[in-house]
Coordinates of C-alpha atoms and ligand atoms in Angstrom, one line a residue:
M80 CA -2.8 10.6 -52.5
V81 CA -2.2 7.0 -52.3
E82 CA -1.9 7.2 -48.6
A83 CA -5.4 9.2 -48.6
T84 CA -7.0 6.4 -50.7
A85 CA -5.7 3.5 -48.8
Y86 CA -7.4 5.1 -45.5
R87 CA -11.0 5.8 -47.5
E88 CA -10.9 2.1 -48.1
A89 CA -9.8 1.3 -44.5
F90 CA -12.6 3.8 -43.6
L91 CA -15.3 2.0 -45.5
A92 CA -13.7 -1.4 -44.2
G93 CA -14.6 -0.2 -40.9
L94 CA -18.3 0.0 -41.6
R95 CA -18.9 -3.4 -42.7
P96 CA -20.6 -5.7 -40.1
E97 CA -18.4 -7.1 -37.6
P98 CA -17.1 -10.6 -38.2
Q99 CA -17.7 -13.0 -35.9
I100 CA -14.2 -14.0 -35.0
T101 CA -13.1 -14.1 -31.1
V102 CA -10.2 -11.7 -29.9
S103 CA -8.0 -15.0 -29.2
Q104 CA -8.6 -15.8 -32.7
W105 CA -7.9 -12.7 -33.8
A106 CA -4.3 -12.4 -32.1
D107 CA -3.3 -16.1 -33.0
E108 CA -3.9 -14.8 -37.0
H109 CA -2.5 -11.2 -36.8
R110 CA -0.6 -10.3 -33.7
M111 CA 3.0 -9.9 -33.8
L112 CA 4.9 -9.4 -30.7
S113 CA 8.0 -6.9 -31.2
S114 CA 11.4 -7.6 -29.6
K115 CA 11.3 -4.3 -28.2
A116 CA 8.1 -4.8 -26.2
S117 CA 8.3 -8.6 -25.7
A118 CA 10.7 -11.3 -24.2
E119 CA 9.2 -13.7 -26.7
P120 CA 8.9 -12.0 -30.1
G121 CA 6.9 -13.5 -33.1
P122 CA 3.7 -14.5 -33.9
W123 CA 1.4 -14.3 -30.7
R124 CA 0.2 -17.7 -29.6
T125 CA -2.5 -18.1 -27.2
S126 CA -1.7 -21.8 -26.6
R127 CA 1.3 -20.3 -24.9
T128 CA -0.7 -18.6 -21.9
P129 CA -4.1 -20.8 -22.3
Y130 CA -5.4 -19.1 -19.4
L131 CA -5.9 -15.8 -21.3
R132 CA -8.1 -17.4 -24.1
E133 CA -11.5 -17.2 -22.3
P134 CA -11.2 -13.8 -20.7
M135 CA -9.9 -12.8 -24.4
D136 CA -13.0 -14.6 -25.9
C137 CA -15.2 -12.5 -23.6
L138 CA -14.2 -9.3 -24.6
S139 CA -15.3 -10.5 -28.7
S140 CA -18.3 -8.9 -30.1
S141 CA -19.8 -12.5 -30.1
S142 CA -19.7 -12.7 -26.3
R143 CA -22.7 -11.4 -24.1
V144 CA -20.5 -10.4 -21.4
Q145 CA -20.2 -6.8 -20.9
R146 CA -17.6 -6.5 -18.0
V147 CA -14.2 -8.4 -17.7
V148 CA -12.6 -8.5 -14.4
L149 CA -8.9 -10.0 -14.5
M150 CA -7.6 -10.0 -10.7
F151 CA -4.0 -11.3 -12.2
A152 CA -0.6 -11.7 -10.6
A153 CA 2.3 -9.7 -12.4
Q154 CA 3.8 -11.8 -15.3
T155 CA 1.0 -13.5 -16.3
G156 CA 0.2 -11.8 -19.6
K157 CA -2.6 -9.6 -18.7
T158 CA -1.4 -6.8 -20.1
E159 CA -1.0 -8.4 -23.4
A160 CA -4.6 -9.8 -23.5
G161 CA -5.5 -5.9 -23.5
S162 CA -3.3 -5.1 -26.1
N163 CA -4.7 -8.2 -28.1
W164 CA -8.0 -6.6 -27.4
L165 CA -7.4 -3.1 -28.8
G166 CA -5.8 -4.4 -31.7
Y167 CA -8.8 -6.6 -32.6
I168 CA -11.1 -3.4 -31.8
I169 CA -9.0 -1.2 -34.5
H170 CA -9.2 -4.1 -37.3
N171 CA -12.8 -5.5 -36.5
A172 CA -15.1 -3.9 -34.0
P173 CA -14.3 -0.1 -34.3
G174 CA -16.1 2.2 -32.2
P175 CA -15.1 4.9 -29.4
M176 CA -12.5 3.6 -26.6
L177 CA -11.2 5.1 -23.6
A178 CA -8.0 3.5 -22.1
V179 CA -7.2 4.4 -18.6
Q180 CA -4.1 4.2 -16.4
P181 CA -3.1 5.0 -13.0
T182 CA -1.7 8.5 -13.9
L183 CA -1.4 10.6 -17.1
E184 CA 2.7 9.8 -16.9
M185 CA 1.7 5.8 -17.0
A186 CA -0.8 6.7 -19.9
K187 CA 2.2 8.3 -21.3
R188 CA 4.4 5.3 -21.0
L189 CA 1.7 2.9 -22.3
S190 CA 1.2 4.8 -25.4
K191 CA 5.0 5.0 -26.2
Q192 CA 6.2 1.6 -25.0
R193 CA 3.2 -0.9 -26.0
L194 CA 0.7 0.9 -28.8
E195 CA 3.5 2.2 -30.6
S196 CA 5.0 -1.3 -31.2
L197 CA 1.4 -3.0 -31.4
I198 CA 0.6 -0.8 -34.1
S199 CA 3.8 -0.7 -36.0
E200 CA 4.5 -4.4 -35.6
T201 CA 1.2 -5.8 -36.5
P202 CA 0.6 -5.2 -40.5
V203 CA -3.5 -4.9 -40.5
L204 CA -3.2 -2.4 -37.6
R205 CA -0.3 -0.4 -39.3
D206 CA -2.5 0.1 -42.1
R207 CA -5.3 1.6 -40.2
V208 CA -3.6 4.0 -37.9
A209 CA -1.6 6.9 -39.2
P210 CA 2.2 6.6 -38.2
A211 CA 2.5 9.5 -35.5
R212 CA 3.8 12.8 -35.9
S213 CA 2.7 12.6 -39.7
R214 CA 0.9 16.2 -39.3
D215 CA -3.1 16.1 -39.2
S216 CA -2.6 11.8 -38.9
G217 CA -5.0 11.8 -35.8
N218 CA -2.4 10.1 -34.0
T219 CA -0.7 11.6 -31.1
M220 CA 0.7 10.5 -27.4
F221 CA -2.7 10.5 -25.9
S222 CA -5.3 9.9 -29.1
K223 CA -5.5 7.3 -31.8
E224 CA -7.7 7.6 -34.9
F225 CA -8.6 4.7 -37.1
P226 CA -11.2 4.2 -39.4
G227 CA -14.6 4.0 -37.2
G228 CA -12.9 5.1 -34.3
M229 CA -10.6 6.5 -31.8
M230 CA -8.8 5.3 -28.7
V231 CA -8.3 8.0 -26.0
L232 CA -5.8 7.8 -23.4
T233 CA -5.9 9.1 -20.2
G234 CA -4.6 9.0 -16.4
A235 CA -6.9 8.2 -13.4
N236 CA -5.6 11.4 -11.9
S237 CA -7.1 13.7 -14.3
A238 CA -11.1 14.3 -14.2
T239 CA -10.5 16.4 -17.5
G240 CA -9.7 13.0 -19.3
L241 CA -12.1 11.0 -17.9
R242 CA -15.0 12.9 -19.0
S243 CA -13.9 13.5 -22.6
M244 CA -16.2 11.3 -24.4
P245 CA -18.8 8.6 -24.4
C246 CA -17.2 5.4 -25.4
R247 CA -18.2 2.1 -26.3
Y248 CA -15.0 0.2 -24.8
L249 CA -13.6 0.9 -21.9
F250 CA -9.9 -0.3 -20.8
A251 CA -9.1 0.4 -16.9
D252 CA -5.9 -1.0 -16.3
E253 CA -4.2 -1.4 -12.9
C254 CA -7.3 -0.2 -11.4
S255 CA -6.5 -0.8 -8.0
S256 CA -4.1 2.1 -8.0
Y257 CA -6.4 4.7 -9.0
P258 CA -6.7 7.9 -6.6
Q259 CA -9.8 7.3 -4.3
D260 CA -11.0 10.9 -5.4
V261 CA -10.2 12.9 -8.8
D262 CA -10.3 16.7 -8.6
G263 CA -13.3 16.5 -6.1
E264 CA -15.3 14.8 -8.8
G265 CA -15.5 11.3 -7.0
D266 CA -14.3 7.6 -8.0
P267 CA -12.5 7.9 -11.1
L268 CA -13.6 4.6 -12.4
T269 CA -17.1 5.6 -11.9
L270 CA -16.4 9.0 -13.8
A271 CA -15.0 6.6 -16.7
E272 CA -17.7 3.7 -16.5
R273 CA -20.3 6.4 -16.8
R274 CA -19.1 7.3 -20.4
T275 CA -20.1 3.7 -21.4
T276 CA -23.6 4.0 -20.3
T277 CA -25.1 5.2 -23.7
F278 CA -23.9 2.0 -25.8
A279 CA -26.1 -0.9 -25.9
R280 CA -22.9 -3.3 -27.0
R281 CA -20.4 -1.7 -24.4
K282 CA -17.6 -3.6 -22.8
V283 CA -15.4 -3.0 -20.1
L284 CA -12.2 -4.6 -19.3
L285 CA -11.0 -3.8 -15.8
T286 CA -7.3 -5.2 -14.7
S287 CA -5.3 -4.9 -11.8
T288 CA -2.9 -6.9 -9.2
P289 CA -5.0 -6.2 -5.9
T290 CA -3.7 -4.2 -2.7
V291 CA -4.9 -3.8 0.6
R292 CA -8.0 -6.4 1.7
D293 CA -11.5 -4.4 1.5
Q294 CA -9.8 -1.3 0.2
C295 CA -9.3 -2.5 -3.2
R296 CA -11.2 -1.8 -6.4
I297 CA -10.3 -5.2 -8.4
E298 CA -11.0 -7.5 -5.4
A299 CA -14.2 -5.7 -4.9
E300 CA -15.1 -6.1 -8.4
Y301 CA -13.9 -10.0 -8.5
L302 CA -16.2 -10.5 -5.7
R303 CA -19.0 -8.9 -7.3
S304 CA -18.4 -11.3 -10.5
D305 CA -18.8 -15.1 -11.2
Q306 CA -15.3 -15.5 -9.4
R307 CA -14.0 -17.9 -12.1
R308 CA -11.0 -19.9 -11.2
F309 CA -8.5 -21.9 -13.6
F310 CA -8.6 -25.6 -12.8
L311 CA -5.9 -28.1 -13.9
P312 CA -5.9 -31.6 -14.1
C313 CA -3.3 -33.6 -11.6
P314 CA -1.1 -35.5 -13.9
A315 CA -1.3 -38.3 -11.5
C316 CA -4.7 -38.6 -10.7
Q317 CA -6.5 -36.5 -13.4
A318 CA -8.6 -34.4 -10.6
M319 CA -9.0 -30.9 -11.3
Q320 CA -8.2 -28.2 -8.8
W321 CA -6.9 -24.6 -9.0
L322 CA -3.4 -23.7 -7.9
R323 CA -3.1 -22.7 -4.3
W324 CA -0.1 -21.1 -2.5
P325 CA 0.0 -23.3 0.5
Q326 CA 0.1 -26.7 -1.7
L327 CA 3.9 -25.5 -3.1
K328 CA 6.3 -27.5 -1.0
W329 CA 10.0 -27.1 -0.8
E330 CA 13.4 -28.6 1.0
V331 CA 14.2 -26.1 3.7
D332 CA 16.3 -23.3 1.8
Q333 CA 15.9 -24.8 -1.4
P334 CA 13.9 -23.0 -3.5
E335 CA 14.8 -25.1 -6.7
T336 CA 13.0 -28.0 -5.0
A337 CA 9.6 -26.5 -5.2
Q338 CA 7.0 -29.0 -6.2
Y339 CA 3.0 -28.9 -6.6
E340 CA 1.4 -31.2 -3.9
C341 CA -2.1 -32.4 -5.5
E342 CA -4.9 -32.0 -2.8
H343 CA -6.5 -35.1 -4.1
C344 CA -4.0 -37.3 -4.2
G345 CA -0.9 -36.2 -2.5
E346 CA 1.6 -36.6 -5.5
R347 CA 4.3 -34.1 -5.7
I348 CA 3.8 -32.6 -9.4
S349 CA 7.2 -31.3 -10.7
E350 CA 7.0 -28.0 -12.7
L351 CA 7.8 -29.6 -15.9
H352 CA 4.2 -30.7 -16.3
K353 CA 2.8 -27.1 -16.2
G354 CA 2.4 -26.7 -19.9
K355 CA 0.5 -29.9 -20.4
M356 CA -1.5 -29.1 -17.6
L357 CA -2.1 -25.5 -18.7
A358 CA -3.3 -27.0 -22.2
A359 CA -5.7 -29.3 -20.4
G360 CA -7.2 -26.4 -17.8
E361 CA -10.6 -24.8 -18.0
W362 CA -12.3 -21.6 -15.9
R363 CA -14.9 -22.8 -13.7
A364 CA -17.1 -20.0 -12.1
T365 CA -17.2 -20.3 -8.5
A366 CA -20.1 -18.0 -7.8
P367 CA -23.8 -17.1 -10.0
F368 CA -23.2 -15.4 -13.2
D369 CA -25.4 -12.1 -13.3
G370 CA -25.4 -12.1 -17.1
R371 CA -22.7 -8.8 -17.1
T372 CA -19.7 -9.3 -15.5
A373 CA -16.9 -12.3 -15.8
G374 CA -14.4 -12.4 -13.4
F375 CA -11.0 -14.5 -13.4
H376 CA -8.6 -14.8 -10.8
L377 CA -5.1 -16.0 -11.7
S378 CA -1.9 -16.2 -9.3
G379 CA 1.8 -16.6 -10.4
L380 CA 1.8 -20.1 -10.0
Y381 CA 0.4 -20.3 -13.5
S382 CA 2.8 -18.5 -15.2
P383 CA 4.3 -20.5 -18.2
L384 CA 7.6 -22.0 -17.9
G385 CA 10.4 -19.4 -18.7
W386 CA 8.5 -16.5 -17.4
L387 CA 8.1 -17.2 -13.7
S388 CA 9.2 -20.5 -12.2
W389 CA 8.1 -22.0 -8.6
G390 CA 11.3 -21.8 -7.6
Q391 CA 11.4 -17.8 -8.3
M392 CA 8.4 -17.4 -6.2
V393 CA 9.8 -19.6 -3.3
E394 CA 12.7 -17.3 -3.1
D395 CA 10.7 -14.0 -3.3
F396 CA 8.6 -15.3 -0.4
L397 CA 11.7 -16.4 1.8
R398 CA 13.2 -13.2 1.1
A399 CA 9.7 -11.2 1.9
K400 CA 8.4 -13.3 4.9
G401 CA 10.0 -11.5 7.4
D402 CA 9.1 -8.0 6.2
A403 CA 5.5 -6.8 6.2
P404 CA 6.1 -4.5 3.1
L405 CA 8.1 -6.8 1.1
L406 CA 5.6 -9.6 2.2
K407 CA 2.4 -7.5 1.0
T408 CA 4.4 -7.1 -2.6
F409 CA 4.9 -10.5 -2.8
I410 CA 1.1 -11.3 -1.7
N411 CA -0.5 -8.6 -4.3
T412 CA 1.8 -9.0 -7.3
R413 CA 2.8 -12.7 -6.9
L414 CA -0.2 -14.8 -5.5
A415 CA -2.8 -11.6 -6.8
E416 CA -4.2 -11.6 -3.3
T417 CA -5.1 -8.9 -1.2
W418 CA -2.9 -7.9 1.7
D419 CA -4.9 -8.2 5.2
E420 CA -4.2 -4.9 6.9
D421 CA -5.5 -6.5 10.1
T422 CA -2.8 -8.9 10.2
G423 CA -1.0 -5.3 10.8
T424 CA -3.3 -4.5 13.4
K425 CA -4.8 -7.1 14.9
V426 CA -2.3 -7.7 18.3
D427 CA -3.8 -9.0 21.4
A428 CA -2.9 -8.0 24.9
D429 CA -2.3 -11.8 25.8
A430 CA 0.3 -12.2 23.4
L431 CA 2.1 -9.2 24.3
L432 CA 2.3 -10.5 27.7
D433 CA 3.8 -13.3 27.3
R434 CA 6.8 -11.5 25.8
V435 CA 7.4 -9.1 29.0
E436 CA 11.0 -9.2 30.2
P437 CA 12.4 -9.0 33.4
Y438 CA 13.7 -5.4 33.8
E439 CA 12.0 -3.3 36.4
R440 CA 10.0 -0.2 35.8
G441 CA 12.3 3.1 35.7
Q442 CA 15.2 0.9 34.8
V443 CA 16.9 1.5 31.2
P444 CA 18.3 -1.4 29.3
E445 CA 21.9 -1.1 28.0
P446 CA 21.3 -0.6 24.4
V447 CA 19.0 2.5 25.0
V448 CA 21.1 5.7 23.8
L449 CA 18.1 8.1 24.0
I450 CA 14.9 8.5 26.2
T451 CA 11.5 10.4 24.7
A452 CA 8.2 11.0 26.9
G453 CA 4.4 10.8 25.5
V454 CA 1.9 12.7 27.7
D455 CA -2.1 12.2 27.3
V456 CA -4.2 14.5 29.3
Q457 CA -7.3 13.4 29.9
D458 CA -10.0 15.3 31.9
N459 CA -9.1 13.6 35.6
R460 CA -5.6 12.4 35.0
L461 CA -2.3 12.5 33.0
A462 CA -1.0 9.5 31.6
V463 CA 3.0 9.2 30.8
S464 CA 5.0 6.7 29.0
L465 CA 8.7 6.8 29.0
W466 CA 10.5 5.1 25.9
G467 CA 13.7 4.2 25.5
W468 CA 15.6 4.2 21.9
A469 CA 18.4 2.7 20.3
A470 CA 19.8 1.9 16.7
G471 CA 16.7 1.1 14.2
E472 CA 14.3 2.2 16.3
E473 CA 14.5 -0.8 18.8
C474 CA 12.5 0.4 21.5
W475 CA 11.9 -0.2 24.9
L476 CA 9.1 0.7 27.3
I477 CA 11.0 2.1 30.5
D478 CA 7.8 3.1 32.2
H479 CA 3.8 4.2 32.0
T480 CA 2.4 6.1 34.9
E481 CA -0.7 7.6 36.0
I482 CA -0.9 11.2 37.7
W483 CA -4.8 11.5 39.1
G484 CA -6.0 14.7 39.7
D485 CA -7.6 17.8 38.2
P486 CA -5.3 19.3 35.4
T487 CA -6.6 22.7 35.9
R488 CA -4.5 22.3 39.2
T489 CA -0.8 23.0 39.4
E490 CA 0.1 19.8 41.6
L491 CA -0.6 17.7 38.7
W492 CA 1.7 19.5 36.3
Q493 CA 4.5 19.7 39.4
Q494 CA 4.5 15.7 39.6
L495 CA 4.7 15.7 35.6
Q496 CA 7.5 17.9 35.8
V497 CA 9.3 15.2 38.4
I498 CA 9.0 12.7 36.1
L499 CA 10.0 14.4 32.9
A500 CA 13.1 16.1 34.5
G501 CA 13.9 12.5 36.7
E502 CA 17.3 10.8 36.1
Y503 CA 17.0 6.9 34.6
P504 CA 19.6 4.6 35.4
R505 CA 20.9 2.3 32.9
T506 CA 21.9 -1.0 33.3
D507 CA 25.6 -0.2 33.0
G508 CA 25.6 2.6 35.5
K509 CA 25.1 5.5 33.1
V510 CA 22.5 7.8 33.8
L511 CA 19.5 8.9 31.4
Q512 CA 17.0 12.0 31.2
V513 CA 14.1 12.4 28.7
M514 CA 15.5 14.3 25.8
A515 CA 12.2 15.2 24.3
A516 CA 8.6 14.9 25.4
A517 CA 5.5 15.3 23.4
I518 CA 2.4 16.4 25.3
D519 CA -1.1 16.0 24.0
S520 CA -2.9 19.4 24.0
G521 CA -6.0 18.2 22.0
G522 CA -8.4 17.8 25.1
H523 CA -10.5 20.4 27.6
N524 CA -7.0 21.5 29.4
T525 CA -5.2 23.1 26.0
S526 CA -3.9 26.4 28.0
E527 CA -2.6 24.3 30.8
V528 CA -0.7 22.1 28.3
Y529 CA 0.4 25.4 27.0
S530 CA 1.3 26.9 29.8
F531 CA 3.5 23.8 30.8
T532 CA 5.5 23.9 27.8
R533 CA 6.1 27.6 27.6
D534 CA 7.6 27.4 30.9
A535 CA 9.7 24.2 29.9
K536 CA 10.7 26.3 26.7
R537 CA 12.1 28.9 29.4
Q538 CA 14.2 26.1 31.0
G539 CA 15.6 24.8 27.4
R540 CA 13.6 21.7 27.4
L541 CA 12.1 20.1 24.6
W542 CA 8.9 19.5 26.0
V543 CA 6.5 20.4 23.6
A544 CA 2.6 21.0 22.9
V545 CA 0.9 18.3 19.9
K546 CA -2.3 17.7 18.6
G547 CA -3.6 14.6 16.6
A548 CA -4.2 15.4 13.3
S549 CA -7.9 15.0 12.2
T550 CA -7.0 13.7 8.5
K551 CA -4.8 10.5 7.4
G552 CA -1.5 10.2 5.7
K553 CA 0.4 13.0 7.8
P554 CA 3.9 13.2 8.5
P555 CA 4.6 11.7 12.4
I556 CA 5.3 15.4 13.2
G557 CA 4.2 18.5 11.5
R558 CA 5.7 22.0 11.8
E559 CA 6.0 24.1 14.8
S560 CA 3.1 26.7 14.8
K561 CA 3.2 29.2 17.3
V562 CA 0.4 30.4 19.0
D563 CA 1.3 33.1 21.6
L564 CA 0.8 36.4 20.4
N565 CA 2.2 39.5 21.8
L566 CA 0.2 42.7 22.1
K567 CA 1.1 43.8 18.9
G568 CA -0.4 40.6 17.7
A569 CA 3.5 39.0 16.6
T570 CA 3.9 35.5 17.6
M571 CA 6.5 35.9 21.1
K572 CA 10.1 34.1 20.5
L573 CA 9.3 32.6 23.7
G574 CA 5.7 31.8 23.5
A575 CA 3.7 28.4 23.2
S576 CA 3.7 26.4 20.2
V577 CA 1.8 22.9 19.1
Y578 CA 3.3 20.4 16.6
L579 CA 0.2 18.4 14.6
V580 CA 0.8 14.7 14.9
G581 CA 0.2 12.3 12.1
T582 CA -1.8 9.8 14.7
D583 CA -2.6 7.5 12.1
T584 CA 0.7 7.4 10.5
L585 CA 2.3 6.5 14.1
K586 CA -0.6 4.0 14.5
D587 CA 0.3 2.2 11.5
T588 CA 4.1 2.0 12.4
I589 CA 3.7 1.2 16.1
Y590 CA 0.9 -1.7 15.1
G591 CA 2.7 -3.1 12.3
R592 CA 5.9 -3.5 14.5
L593 CA 4.2 -4.9 17.4
K594 CA 3.7 -7.8 15.4
H595 CA 7.5 -8.3 15.1
N596 CA 8.5 -11.5 17.0
E597 CA 12.2 -11.1 17.0
P598 CA 14.3 -8.5 18.9
G599 CA 16.1 -6.2 16.1
P600 CA 15.4 -2.8 14.5
G601 CA 12.0 -1.8 15.2
Y602 CA 11.1 -4.5 17.6
Q603 CA 9.3 -3.1 21.0
H604 CA 10.4 -4.4 24.4
F605 CA 8.2 -4.5 27.5
G606 CA 9.6 -4.7 30.9
K607 CA 7.7 -4.8 34.2
A608 CA 5.6 -1.4 33.3
G609 CA 3.7 -3.9 30.8
T610 CA 0.8 -4.7 32.6
V611 CA -2.6 -6.6 31.7
E612 CA -3.9 -3.2 31.8
Y613 CA -1.2 -1.6 29.9
F614 CA -1.4 -4.3 27.2
Q615 CA -5.4 -4.0 27.0
Q616 CA -5.0 -0.1 26.3
L617 CA -2.3 -0.4 24.0
T618 CA -4.5 -3.0 21.9
A619 CA -7.5 -0.9 22.3
E620 CA -7.4 0.3 18.8
R621 CA -8.6 -1.6 15.6
K622 CA -8.2 -0.6 12.0
V623 CA -11.7 -0.7 10.4
T624 CA -12.9 0.0 7.0
R625 CA -16.0 1.8 6.4
F626 CA -17.5 2.6 3.0
T627 CA -18.3 6.3 2.0
R628 CA -21.4 7.4 0.1
A629 CA -19.5 7.1 -3.3
G630 CA -18.7 3.3 -2.3
M631 CA -15.4 4.0 -1.9
P632 CA -13.8 2.1 1.4
N633 CA -12.2 4.2 3.8
S634 CA -10.3 3.1 7.0
E635 CA -9.6 4.3 10.3
Y636 CA -8.6 3.5 13.7
V637 CA -11.5 3.0 15.8
K638 CA -11.5 2.1 19.8
K639 CA -13.3 -0.7 21.5
A640 CA -16.2 0.6 22.8
N641 CA -15.8 1.8 26.6
A642 CA -12.0 0.9 26.3
R643 CA -9.1 3.0 28.0
N644 CA -6.4 3.7 25.2
E645 CA -4.0 5.8 26.9
A646 CA -1.2 3.3 26.6
I647 CA -1.2 3.5 22.3
D648 CA -1.9 7.6 22.5
T649 CA 1.4 7.7 24.8
A650 CA 3.3 5.5 22.6
V651 CA 2.5 7.4 19.5
Y652 CA 3.1 11.0 21.2
A653 CA 6.3 9.3 22.3
M654 CA 7.5 8.6 18.6
A655 CA 6.2 12.0 17.4
A656 CA 8.7 13.1 20.3
L657 CA 11.4 11.0 18.4
H658 CA 10.6 12.5 15.3
L659 CA 11.1 15.8 16.4
L660 CA 14.5 14.9 17.4
Y661 CA 15.6 13.7 14.3
R662 CA 14.9 17.4 12.9
R663 CA 18.2 18.4 15.1
F664 CA 20.1 15.6 14.1
D665 CA 22.2 14.2 10.9
R666 CA 19.7 11.5 10.5
R667 CA 22.8 9.3 9.1
T668 CA 24.6 9.6 12.1
I669 CA 22.1 10.3 14.9
W670 CA 22.5 6.6 16.4
T671 CA 26.3 6.8 16.6
Q672 CA 26.2 10.3 18.0
L673 CA 23.7 9.6 20.6
A674 CA 25.5 6.2 21.8
A675 CA 28.9 8.2 22.2
K676 CA 26.7 10.8 24.2
A677 CA 25.1 8.2 26.4
N678 CA 28.3 6.5 27.0
G679 CA 29.9 9.9 28.1
E680 CA 32.1 10.3 25.5
K681 CA 32.9 13.8 24.1
P682 CA 30.5 14.3 21.3
K683 CA 32.1 14.8 17.8
R684 CA 29.4 17.4 16.4
L685 CA 25.9 18.0 17.3
S686 CA 23.9 19.8 14.3
V687 CA 21.2 22.0 16.2
P688 CA 20.1 24.5 13.5
S689 CA 20.4 27.7 14.8
R690 CA 16.8 28.8 13.9
D691 CA 15.3 25.9 16.1
R692 CA 17.7 26.4 19.0
P693 CA 15.6 27.6 22.2
A694 CA 17.1 30.3 24.2
P695 CA 18.6 30.2 26.5
A696 CA 21.1 27.5 25.3
P697 CA 19.7 24.2 25.1
S698 CA 20.1 22.3 28.2
F699 CA 18.2 19.4 27.0
L700 CA 21.2 18.5 25.3
S701 CA 24.0 19.6 27.8
N702 CA 22.3 18.5 30.6
W703 CA 21.6 15.0 29.3
Ligands
ZN1025 ZN1 -3.4 -36.0 -8.1

């Protein structure tokens, strides 16, 4: 019963008034870093990461701050600051607490990898929380009991977990990665924060690396705070400044030469000064304090020597700079700044006009091995784009045509037939045909589109009806759904079908790629078909963010008022048609197979799954 007595004493100790020490003082006195969870095991020293002192102290019972927002880069110690706060609560200021991770799986990992060692390596915590797995210990994977309080761990993907109990403390970790909505009950952070409303002495800690601009929780919270920045003195002129990425300078291709240029005196500061500068640093608010929320922003430039060097950051940057997804990761996790999606969508028509290449309309440049078509159906015209493709989805606009007239009349469709069945000479003399076409059936002329594609199917052509998906995040092209029924109500084998197109997904890709400036994988080439009017249509849409009633951002593409946008729609459909072909080839060898075919060599092996094979024999392969 020795154990039971120890807990009783500890329980009574938990009822004492809370001592006036701060979280950083507590950590310096009690916290031990384990060799399992830390690269620098041993006693915690706040002096190693001086910028953590003030945020931690705002979490102390003696501070009047209620909400602490940390928009921090990776590898700056923000998770350790959170762990110190947990230890402080268990030891000094016990109460009910909810710790939220993006998912239940991550909550499990936090429990196993960090909490277990935080508790077992820190003597004053070990005495207060029973070892896991001992029966009735109150210590499980998702909950830790201690005298005077309890900590519950959960994932932002679990509404049940977020509703669990009223809590005085809330630790929302990596909150920018939470889903927008959990189980139809709304924003998980709002749900969690609602748990704290009954406690006058509540504390909320929100931490995260940021994500996409205007859609990022931690950025929104930081912007609502007093926006503190960590100011450091220049060793040469002593002027205080916060570290910004553009001030980092290095010799071409020599990341190890990185130095920080003082924005006041221009002195190049070596990283060896960083320790001293950090020790003399101070947080300064750059916006008014609302009496509740303190916000802190910190980039990886502040990482202590031995964690992440300026040279390493330059190296990461050089590796990422030509590649949008990598650059986004660099900006989010190293600079702790949001990624501006507009840089992905803001493409202007003039810039595209400048890069038009001298090939003629209808002429196919030599790297192209296959052509797809996208057709947009308007009430008084059809718009058709032909795109040529090569390895890595490098592509060429072959032609863009408008066929004016009434889509309910057959002449219009006969003209389309001529374009889609046409032969297109390649610069080396070989001739290519359209291998797949996607035709918009979402407007007023659905039945005409079905009728045209039904006929095409009987001719063995892969010209299909498509419809833009109304929701976001759909795959480029969905499953085939048959729309023609026979008299018995069964679907007809050679009847019409329609495919759902992930319009937003494809626009993200196309607008992202339009920013590429160097020919290569993903680059879009334009020849003489690229006119002023064409580029205005191609760039007529823009991704904008609107806020839902619950206050959550939601982004979607919108068209400029009165602008025509068929060029972007036909580009989307032509790319959807390419994805349709991907289903009929081995993705690993498609480009070599097609190149051989286009050069008139005998194909080695074409994998056309029999269930997808249109009958009669697929002339789209043989006549091409
Ligand atoms: Zn200076």
